[in-house]
Amino acid sequence: MRVVAAMSGGVDSAVAAARMLDAGHEVVGVHLALSTSAATLRESARGCCTIEDAGDARRVADRLGIPFYVWDLADDFRRDVVEDFVAEYAAGRTPNPCLRCNERIKFSALADKALALGFDAVATGHYARIVDPGEPGNTTGRRELHRAVDAAKDQSYVLGVMDEAQLAAAFFPLGDSTKPQIREEAAARGFAVAKKPDSYDICFIADGDTRGWLAQRLGERPGEIVDTDGEVVGEHRGAYGYTVGQRKGLALRRPAADGRPRYVVETDVATNRVVVGPEELLGIDVIVGEHARWCGPAPTGVVAVGAQVRAHGRELPATAEATADGEVVVRLEKRERGVAAGQSVVLYDGTRVVGSATISRTFAQRHAPTASTTR
């Protein structure tokens, strides 16, 4: 097969490209230029897609003896990931840009260009497994997306936005290995990136200061922090800088009457208010999701699933039902705290990814609508 290996400049994508070559595929390395100002060298482990990273990727490609190109997808990334991120926060939601990047850039813009140029698939260094029909663990007779062997590095959550067609043209060669094994293999292959630190946090916010970065784009919007009785207990400079479940950085004027910690329980962008309250108000057990994406056929009726609401969160026992109007209602066995609109809920059947949805709202059970009346 003719395969585009997406090469970020890190150790994972380097080994992924090498393994695709070892498997007998015709491999071309591609580095994505996602920033219009990538000239600044990275000074820490934060961020990615800099000039330094492009150089590291090129050196790996040269060592492997494969062609190497840089594809400029900066405009797509700005529009579909960065501007979407800002708009979601401005609307009072908490997005995950890594999911959006996989959905709209790596397995849409990149994959579409690769297929248009005559390639058969795209390979990346994500930690996840693809299980084909006939292989052990396949239960649907279709190509399946599964969790990685290395639970600590598993990235199936951020790949849960992939649909069946995108899955058919994807390879994840690292899914059966652990991170230490990948670093050892990179060193054995003579890759200079073998000990390169992992990138983390949000790649386009290199210093990690999300609130400050948003303030530069949305401006300061002073408002009140109130308790659940409506009493003003503090001020903020923009409700967009707060998320449900947050405790740190609230700078409240005085402690609660009972002395207990207070958390953000709601951000109301219409009134520009941030509402704080006790921890028990964070507990929800019904999640309503929109923009569902299924890795195979949508489930029929109420099905037992595992639900994950954070990239490194635990899997929660639940049931899920896809409604006639395109929503997904997920009912958790036990309440979970700090689940915010804009996050994604990814559903699992064992290790298999069933699909995902963007959280539009959450409820405690006593306030929840039935699946048939959800809007």
CSV table of C-alpha atoms in Angstrom, one decimal:
chain,number,residue,atom,x,y,z
A,1,MET,CA,0.0,0.0,0.0
A,2,ARG,CA,1.0,3.6,-0.5
A,3,VAL,CA,1.0,5.3,2.9
A,4,VAL,CA,1.5,8.8,4.1
A,5,ALA,CA,3.2,8.8,7.5
A,6,ALA,CA,2.3,11.9,9.4
A,7,MET,CA,5.6,12.9,11.0
A,8,SER,CA,5.3,15.5,13.8
A,9,GLY,CA,9.0,15.4,14.7
A,10,GLY,CA,8.6,13.3,17.8
A,11,VAL,CA,9.7,9.8,18.7
A,12,ASP,CA,6.2,8.2,18.3
A,13,SER,CA,5.6,9.3,14.7
A,14,ALA,CA,9.2,8.4,13.8
A,15,VAL,CA,8.8,4.8,14.9
A,16,ALA,CA,5.3,4.6,13.3
A,17,ALA,CA,6.8,5.5,9.9
A,18,ALA,CA,9.6,3.0,10.4
A,19,ARG,CA,7.2,0.2,11.2
A,20,MET,CA,5.1,1.0,8.2
A,21,LEU,CA,8.2,0.7,6.0
A,22,ASP,CA,9.2,-2.6,7.7
A,23,ALA,CA,5.7,-3.9,6.9
A,24,GLY,CA,6.5,-3.5,3.2
A,25,HIS,CA,4.4,-0.4,2.5
A,26,GLU,CA,5.5,2.4,0.2
A,27,VAL,CA,5.9,5.2,2.7
A,28,VAL,CA,6.1,9.0,2.2
A,29,GLY,CA,6.8,11.2,5.3
A,30,VAL,CA,4.7,14.3,5.7
A,31,HIS,CA,5.1,17.0,8.3
A,32,LEU,CA,2.1,19.3,8.8
A,33,ALA,CA,2.8,23.0,9.0
A,34,LEU,CA,0.0,24.1,11.3
A,35,SER,CA,1.2,27.5,12.4
A,36,THR,CA,1.6,30.6,10.3
A,37,SER,CA,4.4,31.7,12.7
A,38,ALA,CA,6.4,28.5,13.4
A,39,ALA,CA,9.8,30.1,13.3
A,40,THR,CA,10.2,30.2,17.1
A,41,LEU,CA,12.1,27.2,18.4
A,42,ARG,CA,10.4,25.3,21.2
A,43,GLU,CA,12.1,26.0,24.5
A,44,SER,CA,10.4,23.3,26.5
A,45,ALA,CA,8.4,20.1,26.1
A,46,ARG,CA,5.3,22.1,25.4
A,47,GLY,CA,3.9,22.7,22.0
A,48,CYS,CA,4.6,21.0,18.6
A,49,CYS,CA,4.8,21.7,14.9
A,50,THR,CA,7.7,24.2,15.1
A,51,ILE,CA,10.7,24.6,12.7
A,52,GLU,CA,12.6,22.4,15.1
A,53,ASP,CA,10.1,19.7,14.8
A,54,ALA,CA,10.1,19.8,11.0
A,55,GLY,CA,13.8,19.4,11.0
A,56,ASP,CA,13.7,16.4,13.4
A,57,ALA,CA,11.1,14.8,11.1
A,58,ARG,CA,13.2,15.4,8.0
A,59,ARG,CA,16.2,13.8,9.7
A,60,VAL,CA,14.2,10.7,10.5
A,61,ALA,CA,12.9,10.5,7.0
A,62,ASP,CA,16.4,10.8,5.6
A,63,ARG,CA,17.6,8.0,7.9
A,64,LEU,CA,14.7,5.8,6.7
A,65,GLY,CA,15.4,6.7,3.1
A,66,ILE,CA,11.8,7.8,2.4
A,67,PRO,CA,10.6,11.0,0.6
A,68,PHE,CA,9.6,13.8,2.9
A,69,TYR,CA,7.3,16.8,2.4
A,70,VAL,CA,5.9,19.6,4.4
A,71,TRP,CA,2.2,20.2,3.8
A,72,ASP,CA,0.8,23.6,4.7
A,73,LEU,CA,-2.5,23.1,6.5
A,74,ALA,CA,-2.1,26.3,8.7
A,75,ASP,CA,-5.3,27.9,7.3
A,76,ASP,CA,-7.3,24.8,7.9
A,77,PHE,CA,-5.9,24.5,11.4
A,78,ARG,CA,-6.6,28.1,12.3
A,79,ARG,CA,-10.2,27.9,11.0
A,80,ASP,CA,-11.2,24.5,12.2
A,81,VAL,CA,-9.3,24.1,15.4
A,82,VAL,CA,-8.0,27.4,16.8
A,83,GLU,CA,-11.0,29.6,15.9
A,84,ASP,CA,-13.4,26.8,16.9
A,85,PHE,CA,-11.6,26.7,20.3
A,86,VAL,CA,-12.0,30.4,20.9
A,87,ALA,CA,-15.7,30.3,19.8
A,88,GLU,CA,-16.5,27.4,22.1
A,89,TYR,CA,-15.0,29.1,25.1
A,90,ALA,CA,-16.7,32.4,24.2
A,91,ALA,CA,-20.0,30.4,24.2
A,92,GLY,CA,-19.3,29.0,27.7
A,93,ARG,CA,-18.2,25.5,26.6
A,94,THR,CA,-15.0,23.6,27.3
A,95,PRO,CA,-13.7,22.1,24.0
A,96,ASN,CA,-10.9,19.5,23.4
A,97,PRO,CA,-8.8,20.8,20.5
A,98,CYS,CA,-7.0,17.5,20.1
A,99,LEU,CA,-10.3,15.7,19.1
A,100,ARG,CA,-11.1,18.5,16.8
A,101,CYS,CA,-7.7,18.3,15.2
A,102,ASN,CA,-8.0,14.6,14.6
A,103,GLU,CA,-11.5,15.0,13.3
A,104,ARG,CA,-10.9,18.0,10.9
A,105,ILE,CA,-7.2,18.0,10.2
A,106,LYS,CA,-5.4,14.6,10.5
A,107,PHE,CA,-8.2,12.4,9.4
A,108,SER,CA,-10.0,14.8,7.2
A,109,ALA,CA,-7.9,17.5,5.5
A,110,LEU,CA,-4.7,15.4,5.6
A,111,ALA,CA,-6.3,12.1,4.8
A,112,ASP,CA,-8.4,13.7,2.0
A,113,LYS,CA,-5.3,15.2,0.4
A,114,ALA,CA,-3.4,11.9,0.7
A,115,LEU,CA,-6.2,9.9,-0.9
A,116,ALA,CA,-6.7,12.5,-3.7
A,117,LEU,CA,-3.0,12.1,-4.5
A,118,GLY,CA,-3.4,8.4,-4.9
A,119,PHE,CA,-2.3,7.2,-1.4
A,120,ASP,CA,-4.2,4.4,0.3
A,121,ALA,CA,-4.0,5.4,3.9
A,122,VAL,CA,-2.5,7.6,6.6
A,123,ALA,CA,-0.3,6.3,9.5
A,124,THR,CA,0.2,8.2,12.7
A,125,GLY,CA,2.0,7.7,16.0
A,126,HIS,CA,-1.2,7.6,18.1
A,127,TYR,CA,-1.4,4.9,20.8
A,128,ALA,CA,-4.4,3.0,19.7
A,129,ARG,CA,-5.1,-0.3,17.9
A,130,ILE,CA,-7.0,-1.2,14.8
A,131,VAL,CA,-8.5,-4.7,14.8
A,132,ASP,CA,-9.5,-6.0,11.4
A,133,PRO,CA,-12.2,-8.6,10.7
A,134,GLY,CA,-11.0,-12.1,11.5
A,135,GLU,CA,-8.4,-10.9,14.1
A,136,PRO,CA,-8.7,-11.9,17.8
A,137,GLY,CA,-11.0,-9.5,19.6
A,138,ASN,CA,-13.0,-8.3,16.6
A,139,THR,CA,-16.7,-8.7,17.4
A,140,THR,CA,-18.4,-6.8,14.6
A,141,GLY,CA,-16.9,-8.1,11.4
A,142,ARG,CA,-15.8,-4.6,10.5
A,143,ARG,CA,-12.6,-2.7,11.1
A,144,GLU,CA,-12.6,-1.6,14.7
A,145,LEU,CA,-10.8,1.0,16.8
A,146,HIS,CA,-9.5,-0.3,20.2
A,147,ARG,CA,-7.6,1.0,23.2
A,148,ALA,CA,-3.8,0.7,23.1
A,149,VAL,CA,-2.0,-1.9,25.1
A,150,ASP,CA,-0.3,0.8,27.1
A,151,ALA,CA,-3.1,2.2,29.2
A,152,ALA,CA,-1.1,5.1,30.4
A,153,LYS,CA,-0.5,6.3,26.8
A,154,ASP,CA,-3.8,5.2,25.3
A,155,GLN,CA,-5.1,7.9,22.9
A,156,SER,CA,-8.3,6.2,21.7
A,157,TYR,CA,-10.3,8.9,23.4
A,158,VAL,CA,-9.0,11.6,21.1
A,159,LEU,CA,-9.6,9.3,18.1
A,160,GLY,CA,-13.2,8.6,19.1
A,161,VAL,CA,-14.3,11.2,16.5
A,162,MET,CA,-13.3,9.0,13.6
A,163,ASP,CA,-16.0,7.5,11.5
A,164,GLU,CA,-16.0,4.2,9.7
A,165,ALA,CA,-14.7,5.6,6.4
A,166,GLN,CA,-11.8,7.4,8.1
A,167,LEU,CA,-10.9,4.3,10.1
A,168,ALA,CA,-10.7,2.3,6.9
A,169,ALA,CA,-7.8,4.5,5.7
A,170,ALA,CA,-5.8,4.7,8.9
A,171,PHE,CA,-3.0,2.8,10.6
A,172,PHE,CA,-1.8,3.1,14.2
A,173,PRO,CA,1.4,1.0,14.3
A,174,LEU,CA,2.2,1.7,18.0
A,175,GLY,CA,-0.9,0.3,19.6
A,176,ASP,CA,0.6,-3.0,20.7
A,177,SER,CA,3.7,-1.3,22.3
A,178,THR,CA,4.5,0.6,25.5
A,179,LYS,CA,6.2,4.0,25.4
A,180,PRO,CA,9.4,2.7,26.9
A,181,GLN,CA,9.5,0.0,24.1
A,182,ILE,CA,9.1,2.8,21.5
A,183,ARG,CA,11.9,4.8,22.9
A,184,GLU,CA,14.2,1.7,23.0
A,185,GLU,CA,13.3,0.9,19.4
A,186,ALA,CA,14.0,4.5,18.3
A,187,ALA,CA,17.4,4.4,20.0
A,188,ALA,CA,18.2,1.1,18.3
A,189,ARG,CA,17.3,2.6,14.9
A,190,GLY,CA,19.6,5.5,15.6
A,191,PHE,CA,16.9,8.2,15.7
A,192,ALA,CA,18.1,11.3,17.4
A,193,VAL,CA,14.6,11.9,18.7
A,194,ALA,CA,14.7,8.8,20.9
A,195,LYS,CA,14.9,10.8,24.1
A,196,LYS,CA,13.0,13.9,22.9
A,197,PRO,CA,10.5,15.0,25.5
A,198,ASP,CA,6.8,14.5,24.7
A,199,SER,CA,4.7,17.5,23.7
A,200,TYR,CA,1.7,18.1,26.0
A,201,ASP,CA,-1.0,20.6,26.8
A,202,ILE,CA,-2.5,22.6,23.9
A,203,CYS,CA,0.0,22.8,21.0
A,204,PHE,CA,-1.0,26.3,20.0
A,205,ILE,CA,-0.7,27.7,23.5
A,206,ALA,CA,2.9,26.9,24.1
A,207,ASP,CA,3.2,28.5,27.6
A,208,GLY,CA,0.1,26.7,28.9
A,209,ASP,CA,-1.7,29.9,30.0
A,210,THR,CA,-5.1,29.2,28.4
A,211,ARG,CA,-6.9,32.0,30.3
A,212,GLY,CA,-4.3,34.6,29.3
A,213,TRP,CA,-4.3,33.3,25.7
A,214,LEU,CA,-8.1,33.6,25.5
A,215,ALA,CA,-8.0,37.1,27.1
A,216,GLN,CA,-5.8,38.3,24.3
A,217,ARG,CA,-8.4,37.2,21.7
A,218,LEU,CA,-11.7,37.8,23.5
A,219,GLY,CA,-10.6,40.8,25.6
A,220,GLU,CA,-11.3,41.3,29.3
A,221,ARG,CA,-15.0,41.0,30.2
A,222,PRO,CA,-15.3,41.8,33.9
A,223,GLY,CA,-18.2,40.3,35.7
A,224,GLU,CA,-19.4,38.8,39.0
A,225,ILE,CA,-18.8,35.5,40.7
A,226,VAL,CA,-21.9,34.6,42.6
A,227,ASP,CA,-23.0,31.8,44.9
A,228,THR,CA,-26.1,29.7,44.3
A,229,ASP,CA,-28.2,32.2,46.2
A,230,GLY,CA,-27.1,35.0,43.8
A,231,GLU,CA,-24.8,36.7,46.3
A,232,VAL,CA,-21.7,38.3,44.8
A,233,VAL,CA,-18.6,36.6,46.3
A,234,GLY,CA,-16.0,37.7,43.8
A,235,GLU,CA,-15.1,39.2,40.4
A,236,HIS,CA,-13.7,37.8,37.2
A,237,ARG,CA,-12.2,39.2,34.0
A,238,GLY,CA,-14.0,36.9,31.6
A,239,ALA,CA,-16.4,34.0,32.3
A,240,TYR,CA,-14.8,32.2,29.4
A,241,GLY,CA,-11.7,31.6,31.6
A,242,TYR,CA,-13.6,29.3,33.9
A,243,THR,CA,-14.8,25.7,33.5
A,244,VAL,CA,-17.2,23.5,35.5
A,245,GLY,CA,-15.5,21.8,38.4
A,246,GLN,CA,-12.7,24.4,38.7
A,247,ARG,CA,-11.6,25.2,42.3
A,248,LYS,CA,-8.3,26.9,41.9
A,249,GLY,CA,-7.8,30.5,40.8
A,250,LEU,CA,-11.3,31.8,41.9
A,251,ALA,CA,-9.9,34.4,44.3
A,252,LEU,CA,-13.2,34.6,46.2
A,253,ARG,CA,-13.7,37.5,48.8
A,254,ARG,CA,-14.5,35.2,51.7
A,255,PRO,CA,-14.9,31.5,52.4
A,256,ALA,CA,-18.3,29.8,52.4
A,257,ALA,CA,-20.3,30.1,55.6
A,258,ASP,CA,-19.7,26.4,56.3
A,259,GLY,CA,-16.0,26.7,55.5
A,260,ARG,CA,-16.2,24.1,52.7
A,261,PRO,CA,-14.5,24.6,49.3
A,262,ARG,CA,-16.5,26.1,46.5
A,263,TYR,CA,-16.3,25.1,42.8
A,264,VAL,CA,-17.5,26.5,39.5
A,265,VAL,CA,-20.9,24.9,38.9
A,266,GLU,CA,-22.0,27.0,36.0
A,267,THR,CA,-20.6,29.7,33.6
A,268,ASP,CA,-23.4,31.9,32.2
A,269,VAL,CA,-22.1,33.8,29.2
A,270,ALA,CA,-25.5,35.5,28.7
A,271,THR,CA,-25.2,37.3,32.1
A,272,ASN,CA,-21.4,37.1,32.2
A,273,ARG,CA,-21.6,35.4,35.6
A,274,VAL,CA,-19.7,32.6,37.1
A,275,VAL,CA,-21.6,30.5,39.7
A,276,VAL,CA,-19.9,28.7,42.5
A,277,GLY,CA,-21.2,26.2,44.9
A,278,PRO,CA,-20.4,23.1,47.0
A,279,GLU,CA,-18.9,20.0,45.5
A,280,GLU,CA,-22.1,18.0,45.6
A,281,LEU,CA,-23.7,20.3,43.0
A,282,LEU,CA,-21.1,19.0,40.5
A,283,GLY,CA,-22.4,15.5,40.5
A,284,ILE,CA,-24.3,14.5,37.3
A,285,ASP,CA,-25.4,11.1,36.0
A,286,VAL,CA,-27.0,12.0,32.6
A,287,ILE,CA,-25.1,13.3,29.7
A,288,VAL,CA,-26.8,14.5,26.5
A,289,GLY,CA,-24.5,14.7,23.5
A,290,GLU,CA,-24.8,16.1,20.0
A,291,HIS,CA,-22.8,15.7,16.7
A,292,ALA,CA,-22.5,11.9,17.3
A,293,ARG,CA,-19.8,10.1,15.3
A,294,TRP,CA,-19.8,6.3,15.1
A,295,CYS,CA,-16.8,4.1,14.4
A,296,GLY,CA,-19.3,1.7,12.9
A,297,PRO,CA,-23.1,1.4,12.8
A,298,ALA,CA,-24.9,3.5,15.4
A,299,PRO,CA,-26.2,1.4,18.3
A,300,THR,CA,-29.8,0.5,18.3
A,301,GLY,CA,-31.9,1.0,21.5
A,302,VAL,CA,-30.3,1.2,24.9
A,303,VAL,CA,-26.9,-0.4,25.1
A,304,ALA,CA,-24.4,-1.0,27.9
A,305,VAL,CA,-21.2,1.0,27.4
A,306,GLY,CA,-18.2,2.4,29.2
A,307,ALA,CA,-18.2,6.2,29.0
A,308,GLN,CA,-15.1,8.4,29.2
A,309,VAL,CA,-15.4,12.2,29.4
A,310,ARG,CA,-11.8,13.3,29.7
A,311,ALA,CA,-8.7,12.4,27.7
A,312,HIS,CA,-7.0,10.8,30.7
A,313,GLY,CA,-10.2,10.1,32.7
A,314,ARG,CA,-11.5,6.8,33.9
A,315,GLU,CA,-14.1,4.7,32.1
A,316,LEU,CA,-17.5,5.0,33.7
A,317,PRO,CA,-20.2,2.2,33.6
A,318,ALA,CA,-23.2,3.5,31.7
A,319,THR,CA,-25.9,3.0,29.1
A,320,ALA,CA,-26.3,4.9,25.9
A,321,GLU,CA,-29.1,5.5,23.5
A,322,ALA,CA,-29.0,7.2,20.1
A,323,THR,CA,-32.2,9.3,19.7
A,324,ALA,CA,-34.2,9.8,16.5
A,325,ASP,CA,-33.1,13.5,16.4
A,326,GLY,CA,-29.4,12.7,16.3
A,327,GLU,CA,-28.6,13.1,20.0
A,328,VAL,CA,-27.0,10.6,22.3
A,329,VAL,CA,-28.3,10.1,25.9
A,330,VAL,CA,-25.7,8.6,28.3
A,331,ARG,CA,-26.8,7.5,31.7
A,332,LEU,CA,-24.1,6.8,34.2
A,333,GLU,CA,-24.4,4.2,37.0
A,334,LYS,CA,-22.9,6.6,39.5
A,335,ARG,CA,-22.6,10.4,39.5
A,336,GLU,CA,-19.5,12.0,38.1
A,337,ARG,CA,-18.4,15.5,38.9
A,338,GLY,CA,-17.0,18.3,36.8
A,339,VAL,CA,-18.5,17.3,33.4
A,340,ALA,CA,-18.8,20.4,31.2
A,341,ALA,CA,-20.6,21.2,27.9
A,342,GLY,CA,-18.2,21.2,25.0
A,343,GLN,CA,-16.3,18.2,26.3
A,344,SER,CA,-16.6,14.9,24.4
A,345,VAL,CA,-18.0,11.7,25.7
A,346,VAL,CA,-16.4,8.6,24.1
A,347,LEU,CA,-18.2,5.3,24.4
A,348,TYR,CA,-16.6,1.9,24.6
A,349,ASP,CA,-17.6,-1.7,24.4
A,350,GLY,CA,-14.8,-3.4,26.2
A,351,THR,CA,-11.7,-2.0,24.5
A,352,ARG,CA,-13.5,-1.2,21.3
A,353,VAL,CA,-14.5,2.4,20.6
A,354,VAL,CA,-18.2,2.6,19.7
A,355,GLY,CA,-18.3,6.3,19.0
A,356,SER,CA,-18.4,9.8,20.5
A,357,ALA,CA,-20.5,12.9,20.9
A,358,THR,CA,-20.0,16.5,22.0
A,359,ILE,CA,-21.6,17.1,25.4
A,360,SER,CA,-24.4,19.7,25.0
A,361,ARG,CA,-25.8,19.5,28.6
A,362,THR,CA,-25.8,17.4,31.7
A,363,PHE,CA,-28.3,16.6,34.5
A,364,ALA,CA,-28.7,14.9,37.8
A,365,GLN,CA,-31.1,12.0,37.2
A,366,ARG,CA,-34.1,13.6,39.0
A,367,HIS,CA,-33.9,16.5,36.5
A,368,ALA,CA,-33.3,14.4,33.4
A,369,PRO,CA,-35.6,14.1,30.4
A,370,THR,CA,-36.3,10.8,28.9
A,371,ALA,CA,-34.4,9.9,25.7
A,372,SER,CA,-37.6,10.2,23.6
A,373,THR,CA,-38.2,13.8,24.8
A,374,THR,CA,-34.6,15.1,24.8
A,375,ARG,CA,-34.1,18.3,22.7
